[in-house]
Coordinates of C-alpha atoms and ligand atoms in Angstrom, one line a residue:
M26 CA 27.1 8.3 11.4
E27 CA 30.5 8.9 10.3
D28 CA 31.4 12.2 8.9
T29 CA 30.9 11.8 5.3
K30 CA 33.1 13.7 2.9
I31 CA 30.5 15.3 0.8
P32 CA 30.6 19.1 1.0
E33 CA 27.5 20.5 3.0
E34 CA 26.5 22.7 0.1
E35 CA 26.5 20.0 -2.2
K36 CA 24.5 17.6 -0.1
A37 CA 21.9 20.4 0.5
A38 CA 21.6 21.1 -3.3
R39 CA 21.1 17.5 -4.0
S40 CA 19.1 16.9 -0.9
L41 CA 20.4 13.6 -0.2
N42 CA 18.9 11.4 2.5
F43 CA 21.2 9.7 4.9
I44 CA 21.3 6.4 3.2
E45 CA 22.2 8.0 -0.4
E46 CA 25.0 9.8 1.9
I47 CA 26.2 6.6 2.9
I48 CA 26.3 5.2 -0.4
E49 CA 28.0 8.0 -2.1
E50 CA 30.6 8.0 0.5
D51 CA 31.1 4.4 0.0
I52 CA 31.2 4.8 -3.9
R53 CA 33.8 7.6 -3.2
T54 CA 35.9 5.6 -1.2
G55 CA 36.0 2.5 -3.4
V56 CA 34.2 0.4 -0.7
N57 CA 33.0 -2.8 -2.9
D58 CA 34.8 -1.4 -5.7
G59 CA 32.0 1.3 -5.9
R60 CA 29.4 -1.5 -6.6
V61 CA 25.9 -0.9 -5.2
H62 CA 23.6 -3.9 -4.7
T63 CA 20.3 -3.9 -2.6
R64 CA 17.5 -6.2 -2.1
F65 CA 14.0 -6.3 -1.2
P66 CA 13.5 -9.3 1.5
P67 CA 9.7 -9.9 2.0
E68 CA 8.7 -13.0 4.2
P69 CA 5.8 -14.6 2.2
N70 CA 3.5 -14.6 5.1
G71 CA 1.0 -12.0 3.9
Y72 CA 0.1 -9.4 1.3
L73 CA 2.4 -6.4 1.1
H74 CA 1.4 -3.0 2.4
I75 CA 2.2 0.5 1.9
G76 CA 5.0 0.3 4.2
H77 CA 6.8 -2.4 2.2
A78 CA 5.9 -0.2 -1.0
K79 CA 8.3 2.3 0.9
S80 CA 10.9 -0.5 1.4
I81 CA 10.4 -1.4 -2.4
C82 CA 10.8 2.2 -3.8
L83 CA 14.0 2.9 -1.5
N84 CA 15.8 -0.5 -2.4
F85 CA 15.0 -0.7 -6.1
G86 CA 15.1 3.2 -6.3
L87 CA 18.8 3.0 -5.0
G88 CA 19.8 0.5 -7.4
K89 CA 18.5 2.4 -10.2
K90 CA 19.9 5.7 -9.1
Y91 CA 23.3 4.3 -8.5
N92 CA 23.6 2.0 -11.5
G93 CA 23.4 -0.9 -9.2
K94 CA 21.1 -4.1 -8.9
T95 CA 18.3 -5.0 -6.7
N96 CA 17.5 -8.4 -5.7
L97 CA 13.9 -9.7 -4.8
R98 CA 14.4 -12.3 -2.2
F99 CA 11.9 -14.2 -0.3
D100 CA 12.9 -14.8 3.4
D101 CA 11.0 -18.1 3.4
T102 CA 12.4 -19.5 6.8
N103 CA 9.1 -20.2 8.5
P104 CA 7.1 -22.8 6.5
V105 CA 4.2 -22.6 9.0
K106 CA 3.2 -19.2 8.0
E107 CA 4.0 -19.2 4.5
D108 CA 2.4 -19.7 1.3
V109 CA 2.7 -19.5 -2.5
E110 CA -0.3 -17.3 -2.7
Y111 CA 1.9 -14.6 -0.9
V112 CA 4.9 -15.3 -3.0
D113 CA 2.6 -14.5 -6.2
S114 CA 1.2 -11.5 -5.0
I115 CA 4.3 -10.0 -3.7
M116 CA 6.0 -10.4 -7.0
E117 CA 2.8 -8.9 -8.7
D118 CA 2.9 -5.9 -6.3
V119 CA 6.7 -5.3 -7.0
R120 CA 6.2 -5.3 -10.7
W121 CA 2.9 -3.1 -10.6
L122 CA 4.9 -0.5 -8.6
G123 CA 7.2 -0.3 -11.6
F124 CA 10.2 -2.2 -10.5
D125 CA 12.0 -5.1 -11.9
W126 CA 14.3 -7.7 -10.4
E127 CA 15.4 -9.1 -13.6
E128 CA 16.8 -12.6 -13.3
R129 CA 17.5 -12.0 -9.4
L130 CA 14.8 -13.7 -8.0
F131 CA 16.1 -15.5 -4.8
Y132 CA 14.6 -17.5 -1.9
A133 CA 16.4 -17.9 1.5
S134 CA 15.3 -21.5 1.4
D135 CA 17.7 -21.8 -1.9
Y136 CA 20.6 -21.4 1.0
F137 CA 19.3 -24.2 3.3
E138 CA 22.1 -26.4 2.5
Q139 CA 24.7 -23.4 2.6
L140 CA 23.2 -22.3 5.8
Y141 CA 23.5 -25.7 7.4
G142 CA 27.1 -25.6 6.3
Y143 CA 27.4 -22.6 8.2
A144 CA 26.1 -24.0 11.4
L145 CA 28.6 -26.7 11.1
I146 CA 31.5 -24.2 10.8
L147 CA 30.1 -22.6 14.0
I148 CA 29.9 -26.0 15.9
R149 CA 33.6 -27.0 14.7
K150 CA 34.8 -23.6 16.3
E151 CA 32.7 -24.4 19.4
K152 CA 30.5 -21.3 18.8
A153 CA 27.3 -23.3 18.6
Y154 CA 25.8 -26.3 20.5
V155 CA 22.7 -28.3 20.6
C156 CA 20.6 -27.5 23.7
D157 CA 17.8 -30.0 24.9
M158 CA 15.9 -27.4 26.7
T159 CA 12.3 -26.5 25.9
A160 CA 11.4 -23.2 24.4
E161 CA 9.8 -22.0 27.8
E162 CA 13.2 -23.1 29.7
I163 CA 15.2 -21.3 27.1
G164 CA 12.8 -18.1 27.6
E165 CA 12.9 -18.5 31.4
T166 CA 16.9 -18.7 31.6
R167 CA 17.4 -15.6 29.2
G168 CA 17.3 -13.4 31.9
T169 CA 16.0 -9.7 31.4
P170 CA 18.0 -6.6 29.8
T171 CA 19.1 -5.8 33.4
R172 CA 19.7 -9.4 34.7
P173 CA 22.2 -11.7 33.0
G174 CA 20.7 -15.0 31.7
K175 CA 21.9 -18.4 32.8
E176 CA 24.0 -20.6 30.8
S177 CA 22.6 -24.1 29.6
I178 CA 23.9 -27.1 31.0
Y179 CA 24.1 -28.4 27.4
R180 CA 26.5 -25.6 26.5
S181 CA 29.7 -27.7 27.3
R182 CA 28.7 -30.5 24.7
T183 CA 31.8 -31.4 22.8
V184 CA 32.1 -30.6 19.1
D185 CA 31.6 -34.3 18.2
E186 CA 28.4 -34.8 20.4
N187 CA 27.0 -31.8 18.7
L188 CA 27.8 -32.6 15.3
D189 CA 26.3 -36.0 15.9
L190 CA 23.1 -34.4 17.3
F191 CA 22.9 -31.8 15.0
S192 CA 23.0 -34.3 12.1
R193 CA 20.4 -36.4 13.6
M194 CA 18.2 -33.4 14.1
R195 CA 18.5 -33.0 10.5
A196 CA 17.8 -36.8 10.1
G197 CA 14.5 -36.4 11.5
E198 CA 15.3 -38.5 14.7
F199 CA 13.7 -36.2 17.3
P200 CA 10.2 -34.7 17.7
D201 CA 9.3 -30.9 16.9
G202 CA 10.6 -28.8 20.1
S203 CA 12.9 -31.4 21.6
R204 CA 16.3 -29.9 20.6
V205 CA 17.6 -26.6 19.0
L206 CA 20.9 -25.6 18.0
R207 CA 22.1 -22.3 19.7
A208 CA 25.1 -20.1 19.1
K209 CA 27.5 -19.9 22.1
I210 CA 28.0 -16.1 22.4
D211 CA 27.4 -14.7 25.9
M212 CA 24.6 -15.1 28.3
G213 CA 25.6 -11.8 30.0
S214 CA 25.5 -9.8 27.1
P215 CA 23.4 -6.4 27.7
N216 CA 22.2 -7.2 24.1
M217 CA 19.4 -9.9 24.7
H218 CA 20.0 -11.0 21.0
M219 CA 23.6 -12.1 22.0
R220 CA 22.3 -14.6 24.8
D221 CA 23.1 -18.0 22.9
P222 CA 20.1 -17.2 20.3
V223 CA 18.7 -20.2 18.8
L224 CA 19.9 -20.8 15.2
Y225 CA 17.7 -23.9 14.1
R226 CA 14.8 -25.4 15.4
I227 CA 12.9 -28.9 14.8
L228 CA 9.9 -28.6 12.6
H229 CA 8.5 -31.3 10.8
A230 CA 6.5 -29.1 8.5
H231 CA 5.9 -29.0 4.6
H232 CA 7.8 -26.0 3.1
H233 CA 6.1 -24.4 -0.1
R234 CA 9.7 -24.7 -1.9
T235 CA 11.6 -27.4 -0.4
G236 CA 8.7 -29.8 0.4
D237 CA 9.7 -32.3 2.9
Q238 CA 13.4 -32.0 2.4
W239 CA 14.0 -30.4 5.7
C240 CA 12.7 -31.1 9.3
I241 CA 15.1 -28.5 10.6
Y242 CA 14.7 -24.6 9.7
P243 CA 16.9 -21.6 10.4
M244 CA 15.6 -18.9 12.3
Y245 CA 15.2 -15.7 10.5
D246 CA 18.1 -14.1 12.4
F247 CA 20.4 -17.0 11.3
A248 CA 19.4 -16.7 7.7
H249 CA 18.8 -12.9 6.9
G250 CA 22.3 -11.7 7.2
Q251 CA 24.0 -14.7 5.7
S252 CA 21.6 -14.5 2.7
D253 CA 22.5 -10.9 2.1
S254 CA 26.1 -12.1 2.2
I255 CA 25.7 -14.8 -0.2
E256 CA 24.0 -12.5 -2.8
R257 CA 26.9 -10.0 -1.9
I258 CA 24.6 -7.4 -1.0
T259 CA 26.3 -4.1 -0.4
H260 CA 23.9 -2.0 1.5
S261 CA 21.4 -4.1 3.5
I262 CA 18.5 -1.6 4.2
C263 CA 16.0 -2.6 6.9
T264 CA 13.8 -1.0 9.4
L265 CA 15.0 0.2 13.0
E266 CA 13.9 -2.9 14.9
F267 CA 16.8 -4.5 13.4
E268 CA 19.5 -2.3 14.7
V269 CA 19.6 -4.3 17.7
H270 CA 20.0 -7.4 15.8
R271 CA 23.0 -5.7 14.0
P272 CA 25.6 -7.0 16.4
L273 CA 24.4 -10.7 15.9
Y274 CA 24.5 -10.5 12.4
D275 CA 27.8 -9.2 12.5
W276 CA 28.8 -11.9 14.8
F277 CA 27.7 -14.7 12.3
I278 CA 29.3 -13.2 9.4
R279 CA 32.6 -12.9 11.3
E280 CA 32.6 -16.1 13.1
I281 CA 31.7 -18.2 9.7
G282 CA 34.0 -15.6 7.7
I283 CA 32.1 -14.6 4.9
Y284 CA 31.6 -11.5 2.8
V285 CA 30.2 -8.4 4.9
P286 CA 27.5 -6.4 3.8
R287 CA 26.6 -3.1 5.4
Q288 CA 23.4 -2.8 7.3
I289 CA 21.6 0.6 7.4
E290 CA 18.5 1.1 9.4
F291 CA 15.7 3.6 8.6
A292 CA 12.2 4.2 10.4
R293 CA 9.4 2.2 9.3
L294 CA 6.5 3.9 7.6
N295 CA 3.3 4.2 9.7
V296 CA 0.2 5.9 8.2
T297 CA -2.6 7.5 10.3
Y298 CA -5.9 5.7 10.5
T299 CA -4.7 2.2 9.8
V300 CA -2.8 -0.7 11.0
M301 CA 0.5 -1.8 9.2
S302 CA 1.3 -5.2 10.7
K303 CA 0.7 -8.1 8.4
R304 CA -0.7 -10.2 11.4
K305 CA -3.4 -7.7 12.1
L306 CA -4.2 -7.3 8.3
L307 CA -4.5 -11.2 8.1
E308 CA -7.0 -10.9 11.1
L309 CA -9.1 -8.4 9.5
V310 CA -9.2 -10.5 6.4
R311 CA -10.0 -13.9 8.4
D312 CA -12.5 -12.4 10.8
G313 CA -14.4 -10.7 7.9
N314 CA -13.9 -7.2 8.8
V315 CA -12.8 -6.6 5.2
S316 CA -13.9 -8.4 2.1
G317 CA -10.2 -9.6 1.5
W318 CA -6.6 -8.5 1.2
D319 CA -7.5 -6.5 -1.6
D320 CA -10.4 -4.7 0.0
P321 CA -10.1 -1.2 -1.1
R322 CA -10.1 0.1 2.6
M323 CA -6.8 -1.9 3.3
P324 CA -3.5 -0.3 3.2
T325 CA -2.2 -3.2 1.0
I326 CA -0.7 -2.7 -2.3
C327 CA -3.5 -4.6 -3.9
G328 CA -6.2 -2.9 -1.9
L329 CA -4.8 0.4 -2.9
R330 CA -4.7 -0.8 -6.5
R331 CA -8.2 -1.8 -6.6
R332 CA -9.1 1.5 -4.9
G333 CA -7.7 3.1 -7.8
F334 CA -4.4 4.3 -6.6
T335 CA -1.8 4.5 -9.2
P336 CA 2.0 3.2 -9.1
E337 CA 3.2 6.8 -9.9
S338 CA 1.1 8.2 -6.9
I339 CA 2.5 5.7 -4.6
R340 CA 6.1 6.1 -5.7
N341 CA 5.7 9.8 -5.4
F342 CA 4.4 9.2 -2.0
A343 CA 7.6 7.4 -0.9
E344 CA 9.6 9.8 -2.6
T345 CA 7.9 12.6 -0.8
I346 CA 8.1 11.3 2.8
G347 CA 11.8 10.6 2.4
V348 CA 13.8 8.2 4.9
A349 CA 13.8 8.9 8.6
K350 CA 15.8 7.6 11.4
R351 CA 13.3 8.1 14.0
D352 CA 9.7 6.6 14.0
N353 CA 7.1 8.8 12.6
V354 CA 3.6 8.5 11.6
I355 CA 2.6 10.0 8.1
D356 CA -0.9 11.6 7.6
V357 CA -3.0 9.5 5.3
S358 CA -4.0 12.6 3.4
L359 CA -0.7 13.1 2.0
L360 CA -1.1 9.6 0.1
E361 CA -4.4 11.1 -1.0
F362 CA -2.7 14.1 -2.0
C363 CA -0.5 12.3 -4.1
V364 CA -3.0 10.3 -5.9
R365 CA -5.2 13.3 -6.3
E366 CA -2.2 15.2 -8.2
D367 CA -1.5 12.3 -10.2
L368 CA -5.1 11.7 -11.4
N369 CA -5.9 15.6 -12.0
K370 CA -3.3 15.0 -14.9
R371 CA -4.3 11.7 -16.1
A372 CA -7.9 11.2 -15.6
N373 CA -10.6 12.0 -18.0
R374 CA -13.7 13.8 -16.7
L375 CA -17.3 12.8 -16.6
M376 CA -20.4 14.1 -15.2
A377 CA -22.1 11.7 -12.6
V378 CA -24.9 12.5 -10.5
M379 CA -24.8 10.7 -7.0
N380 CA -28.0 12.0 -5.3
P381 CA -30.4 13.0 -8.2
M382 CA -33.0 15.7 -8.2
K383 CA -35.1 15.6 -11.5
V384 CA -35.0 19.1 -13.5
I385 CA -37.4 19.7 -16.2
I386 CA -36.8 22.4 -18.5
D387 CA -40.2 23.5 -19.3
N388 CA -39.3 25.6 -22.1
Y389 CA -36.9 22.7 -24.0
P390 CA -38.6 20.9 -26.9
E391 CA -40.0 17.4 -25.9
D392 CA -37.8 15.3 -28.2
L393 CA -35.0 17.3 -29.0
V394 CA -31.5 15.9 -27.9
E395 CA -28.3 18.2 -28.4
E396 CA -25.1 17.4 -27.9
M397 CA -22.9 19.4 -25.9
E398 CA -19.1 19.5 -26.4
C399 CA -17.0 18.6 -23.3
V400 CA -13.2 18.9 -22.6
N401 CA -12.1 15.5 -21.5
N402 CA -9.5 17.0 -19.4
P403 CA -8.6 20.5 -18.9
E404 CA -5.0 19.7 -17.8
D405 CA -4.1 17.8 -21.0
E406 CA -5.5 19.3 -24.4
L407 CA -4.2 15.9 -26.2
K408 CA -7.1 14.0 -24.3
G409 CA -9.7 15.7 -26.7
K410 CA -13.4 16.2 -26.3
R411 CA -16.4 14.4 -26.2
K412 CA -20.2 14.9 -26.8
M413 CA -22.7 14.8 -24.0
P414 CA -26.4 14.6 -24.7
F415 CA -28.6 17.2 -23.3
S416 CA -32.4 16.8 -23.2
K417 CA -35.6 18.2 -21.7
T418 CA -35.2 15.9 -18.4
L419 CA -32.1 16.2 -16.3
F420 CA -30.7 15.3 -13.1
I421 CA -28.7 17.7 -11.0
E422 CA -27.5 16.7 -7.3
R423 CA -30.2 17.2 -4.6
D424 CA -27.7 19.3 -2.5
D425 CA -27.2 21.9 -5.6
F426 CA -31.0 22.7 -4.9
M427 CA -32.4 24.7 -2.0
E428 CA -35.7 26.0 -1.6
D429 CA -34.8 28.7 0.6
P430 CA -31.2 29.2 0.5
P431 CA -28.8 31.7 2.3
N432 CA -27.5 34.7 0.4
K433 CA -24.2 33.0 -0.4
F434 CA -25.6 30.0 -2.1
F435 CA -24.8 30.0 -5.7
R436 CA -26.5 27.2 -6.8
L437 CA -30.0 26.5 -7.7
A438 CA -33.1 28.2 -6.0
P439 CA -36.2 29.3 -6.9
G440 CA -35.7 32.5 -9.1
R441 CA -32.0 32.0 -9.3
E442 CA -29.9 31.0 -12.5
V443 CA -27.1 28.7 -12.9
R444 CA -25.0 27.5 -15.8
L445 CA -25.3 23.8 -16.5
K446 CA -21.6 23.0 -17.2
A447 CA -20.9 22.6 -20.9
A448 CA -24.9 23.5 -21.6
Y449 CA -27.2 26.4 -21.0
I450 CA -27.9 28.6 -18.2
I451 CA -31.2 27.7 -16.6
R452 CA -33.5 29.4 -14.3
C453 CA -35.4 27.8 -11.6
E454 CA -39.1 28.4 -11.8
R455 CA -40.6 26.2 -9.0
A456 CA -40.3 22.9 -7.2
V457 CA -42.9 20.4 -7.0
K458 CA -43.6 18.5 -3.7
D459 CA -45.0 15.2 -2.6
P460 CA -48.1 16.3 -1.0
G461 CA -47.8 13.2 1.5
T462 CA -44.1 13.8 2.5
G463 CA -43.4 17.5 1.6
E464 CA -40.4 16.1 -0.1
I465 CA -39.3 17.9 -3.3
T466 CA -39.8 15.5 -6.4
E467 CA -38.7 17.6 -9.2
I468 CA -37.8 21.2 -10.1
H469 CA -39.1 23.1 -13.3
C470 CA -36.6 25.4 -14.7
T471 CA -36.3 27.4 -18.2
Y472 CA -33.5 27.7 -20.2
D473 CA -32.1 30.7 -22.2
P474 CA -31.0 29.4 -25.8
Q475 CA -28.8 32.2 -26.2
T476 CA -26.4 31.0 -23.5
R477 CA -25.3 27.6 -25.1
S478 CA -21.7 27.2 -24.0
G479 CA -19.0 27.8 -26.6
M480 CA -21.4 30.0 -28.8
P481 CA -20.5 33.6 -29.4
E482 CA -23.4 35.1 -27.5
S483 CA -22.9 32.8 -24.4
N484 CA -21.0 35.3 -22.6
R485 CA -23.6 36.0 -20.0
K486 CA -22.1 35.2 -16.5
V487 CA -23.7 33.6 -13.5
K488 CA -22.0 32.5 -10.2
G489 CA -22.8 28.9 -10.1
T490 CA -22.0 26.1 -12.6
L491 CA -23.3 22.6 -11.7
H492 CA -22.9 19.1 -13.3
W493 CA -25.7 17.2 -14.7
V494 CA -26.9 14.2 -16.8
S495 CA -29.5 13.7 -19.1
E496 CA -32.1 11.3 -17.4
K497 CA -33.0 9.2 -20.4
H498 CA -29.2 8.8 -21.6
A499 CA -27.6 8.3 -18.1
I500 CA -26.1 5.0 -17.2
K501 CA -26.8 3.6 -13.7
A502 CA -23.8 2.5 -11.8
E503 CA -23.0 1.3 -8.3
I504 CA -20.8 3.8 -6.5
R505 CA -18.7 2.5 -3.4
L506 CA -17.6 5.2 -1.2
Y507 CA -14.8 4.8 1.4
D508 CA -13.9 6.5 4.5
R509 CA -11.1 5.6 6.9
L510 CA -11.1 2.1 8.0
F511 CA -10.4 3.2 11.6
T512 CA -11.7 6.2 13.7
K513 CA -8.5 6.6 15.6
E514 CA -5.6 8.2 14.3
N515 CA -3.4 5.6 15.6
P516 CA -5.6 2.4 16.1
D517 CA -2.7 0.6 17.9
D518 CA -2.5 3.0 20.9
N519 CA -5.5 1.4 22.4
E520 CA -7.2 2.2 25.7
E521 CA -6.9 -0.6 28.4
G522 CA -9.3 -3.3 27.7
K523 CA -9.6 -2.3 24.1
T524 CA -7.9 -3.7 20.7
Y525 CA -7.3 -1.9 17.7
K526 CA -10.4 -3.7 16.2
D527 CA -12.5 -1.6 18.5
Y528 CA -11.8 1.4 16.5
L529 CA -12.8 0.1 13.3
N530 CA -15.0 2.7 11.7
P531 CA -18.5 1.1 11.0
D532 CA -19.1 3.8 8.3
S533 CA -16.0 3.0 6.3
L534 CA -17.9 1.8 3.1
K535 CA -21.2 3.3 1.7
V536 CA -22.9 2.0 -1.3
I537 CA -24.8 4.3 -3.5
T538 CA -26.3 4.4 -7.1
A539 CA -25.0 7.0 -9.5
W540 CA -26.2 8.2 -12.8
I541 CA -23.4 8.8 -15.2
E542 CA -23.2 10.4 -18.7
P543 CA -23.2 7.7 -21.4
A544 CA -19.5 8.5 -22.5
V545 CA -18.7 6.2 -19.5
L546 CA -19.9 3.1 -21.6
S547 CA -17.5 3.6 -24.8
A548 CA -14.9 4.3 -22.2
V549 CA -15.3 1.3 -20.0
I550 CA -16.6 -1.4 -22.4
E551 CA -13.2 -1.9 -24.3
P552 CA -11.0 -4.9 -24.9
A553 CA -9.8 -6.3 -21.9
V554 CA -6.3 -5.2 -21.9
K555 CA -6.3 -3.1 -18.6
T556 CA -6.6 -6.3 -16.9
A557 CA -3.2 -7.5 -17.9
G558 CA -0.8 -8.2 -15.0
Y559 CA -3.7 -8.3 -12.7
T560 CA -3.9 -12.0 -12.2
T561 CA -5.9 -12.0 -8.9
S562 CA -8.9 -10.2 -10.3
G563 CA -10.4 -13.4 -11.8
S564 CA -12.8 -11.1 -13.7
S565 CA -12.6 -10.6 -17.5
A566 CA -14.6 -7.3 -17.4
A567 CA -13.1 -4.7 -19.4
G568 CA -11.8 -1.3 -18.4
I569 CA -11.0 -2.3 -14.8
F570 CA -8.9 0.1 -13.1
D571 CA -9.9 2.8 -15.6
K572 CA -10.1 6.2 -13.5
Y573 CA -12.3 9.2 -14.1
Q574 CA -12.7 12.5 -12.3
F575 CA -16.4 12.7 -12.0
E576 CA -16.8 16.6 -12.0
R577 CA -17.1 18.3 -8.6
T578 CA -17.2 15.0 -6.8
G579 CA -13.8 12.9 -6.8
Y580 CA -11.9 10.4 -8.6
F581 CA -13.3 7.1 -9.3
S582 CA -11.8 3.7 -10.5
V583 CA -13.7 0.9 -12.1
D584 CA -14.0 -2.1 -9.6
K585 CA -13.3 -5.8 -10.6
D586 CA -16.6 -6.6 -9.6
S587 CA -17.9 -4.6 -12.7
T588 CA -19.6 -6.6 -15.6
P589 CA -20.7 -5.5 -18.9
E590 CA -24.3 -5.2 -17.4
K591 CA -23.2 -3.4 -14.2
L592 CA -20.7 -0.9 -13.5
V593 CA -19.1 -0.8 -10.2
F594 CA -17.0 2.1 -9.2
N595 CA -14.7 2.9 -6.2
R596 CA -14.2 6.2 -5.1
V597 CA -10.6 6.8 -4.9
V598 CA -10.5 10.2 -3.1
P599 CA -12.8 13.1 -3.0
L600 CA -12.0 15.9 -4.9
K601 CA -10.9 18.0 -2.0
D602 CA -9.6 16.8 1.2
S603 CA -12.9 16.7 3.2
W604 CA -11.0 15.7 6.8
S605 CA -8.9 18.9 6.5
K606 CA -12.1 21.0 5.9
V607 CA -13.6 19.4 8.8
E608 CA -10.7 20.5 11.0
K609 CA -10.5 23.9 9.7
V610 CA -14.2 24.5 10.9
K611 CA -13.4 23.2 14.5
Ligands
ATP10 P1 5.0 -6.5 9.0 O1 5.5 -6.4 10.5 O2 4.1 -5.8 8.9 O3 4.6 -8.2 9.2 P2 7.6 -7.2 8.3 O4 8.6 -6.4 8.5 O5 7.7 -8.5 9.1 O6 6.2 -6.4 8.2 P3 8.9 -8.4 5.9 O7 8.2 -9.2 5.0 O8 9.8 -8.9 7.0 O9 7.6 -7.8 6.8 O10 9.4 -7.0 5.3 C1 10.0 -7.2 4.1 C2 11.0 -5.8 4.0 O11 9.9 -4.5 4.0 C3 11.9 -5.5 5.3 O12 13.2 -5.1 4.8 C4 11.0 -4.5 6.2 O13 12.0 -3.9 6.7 C5 10.2 -3.7 5.2 N1 9.1 -3.0 5.8 C6 8.2 -3.9 6.4 N2 7.2 -3.0 7.1 C7 7.7 -1.6 6.7 C8 7.2 -0.3 6.9 N3 6.0 -0.1 7.7 N4 8.0 0.6 6.4 C9 9.1 0.4 5.7 N5 9.6 -0.8 5.4 C10 8.8 -1.8 6.0
MG11 MG1 9.1 -9.7 9.5

């Protein structure tokens, strides 16, 4: 990169990334009159994933930061793989992430006529020719990076002949694959992309926007740079694999003689324990390895949304990882850290028991129900308080009781005391077992009425505090616990004879039932406003995407499968990073 004139100290203080440095230098030197115009250019051939989110945040973020503009442009040059379903989902995802393309929604297919005109310019300049070789023949004569390719025998066709054949290609006179239009550049170029690349192919396919108007379609490489140019994009930001295409894009722009955008490449985002290519994600969906594009285990934006990630957490993640010039893999725990941090501030707390153990308070009156006051979010006083019913029969987590515990076990055990959060200190008197199986079926406790939380005399301290719910007030809900979709950090790095699919984690989804305090009902069953802007859900159940912290357990989000009769929650993330704990133990 050129030496930018921004002083080192200033760069460090403002911690500009390398793209921002380029842009600021361009602004400073008056390139494009200081205008900044970026774009996000997805191909509508699948749903967006977290890697795209990175690109969206980057492009729209730069537009915002430099008072510029950002276009959304669909690079829809391949009718065979593209679909309006994808177009719609992409728009929804970009909006959900919090970005706005305003009136600047474009499609490469809008430029088909213009691109055709550019092709004619090249033909007239003897820079393009119609080639009758088959795709295989073209492949075979391309050579290798160390061996030059062979020139096509059709390379010497006259301008008139090329114009005639190209217009007849457009008119539909020839079958698919019989002819292509190629650039006439250099079959000996060390850059394979410069070896007379194909510009147009014949494809009698219906396009989701242009219908049957065209039977020749431009290649992505012939459309992308020119689309940027037509939209007068100042900084065309793309991933590293396009670096080697840049000379070709520059060649097109120069030969056609149109506005020159500046292409800047950055490293694609990879995340551990997942795959990121749309092709593979589509395979997982088609083969039923996941329930759909929005399966909460998928790295897709709609999957993350359904899982319970917030736009803020994803934007924060994108910001934190920054932009790199070399390929790297980001630990998925960083993404989880970002959502935890966000939900900690925003999610109300509830108590929920996942694996219940019945607790009977022997000295508590049979029919008494007391309302215990609980803080909704200790991080945010404005979230207020709620009441939680306490009664004689409760549930606690099975793991919170041990019949014969080690010394350091500060939870419940015979003869030991714990505090039930927001309620009383209880003491375990005895455990009752099933005589057949020996399994503990219930535990009997006594409570100390002087220890009610918040009361002046409740100062007595015990080491452990447990969450609990009142049996007769608890609401049953289905809970979906997710783990990594793959067991291998990089599933694409497969051993011989294996594919990424061999590393699918068979335990990535576990469904359990939980008992949740009744406040979950008033919180969840409310007008269906939260579903606004989420059109793929198809469910009218209220409160979808409501998020909670279940005390001591994790963050949970209401799934779209919820109905007023049955609540379904997705676990967004456990409270702590259980994986890093495992690593520490090792
Ligand atoms: P995939 O390889 O997953 O199919 P793609 O690059 O073909 O992705 P496009 O629809 O062409 O998908 O991508 C739209 C934009 O998103 C491009 O500018 C591309 O560079 C960017 N992008 C795609 N994947 C990533 C990623 N993993 N990290 C950062 N940016 C990405
Ligand atoms: Mg692509």
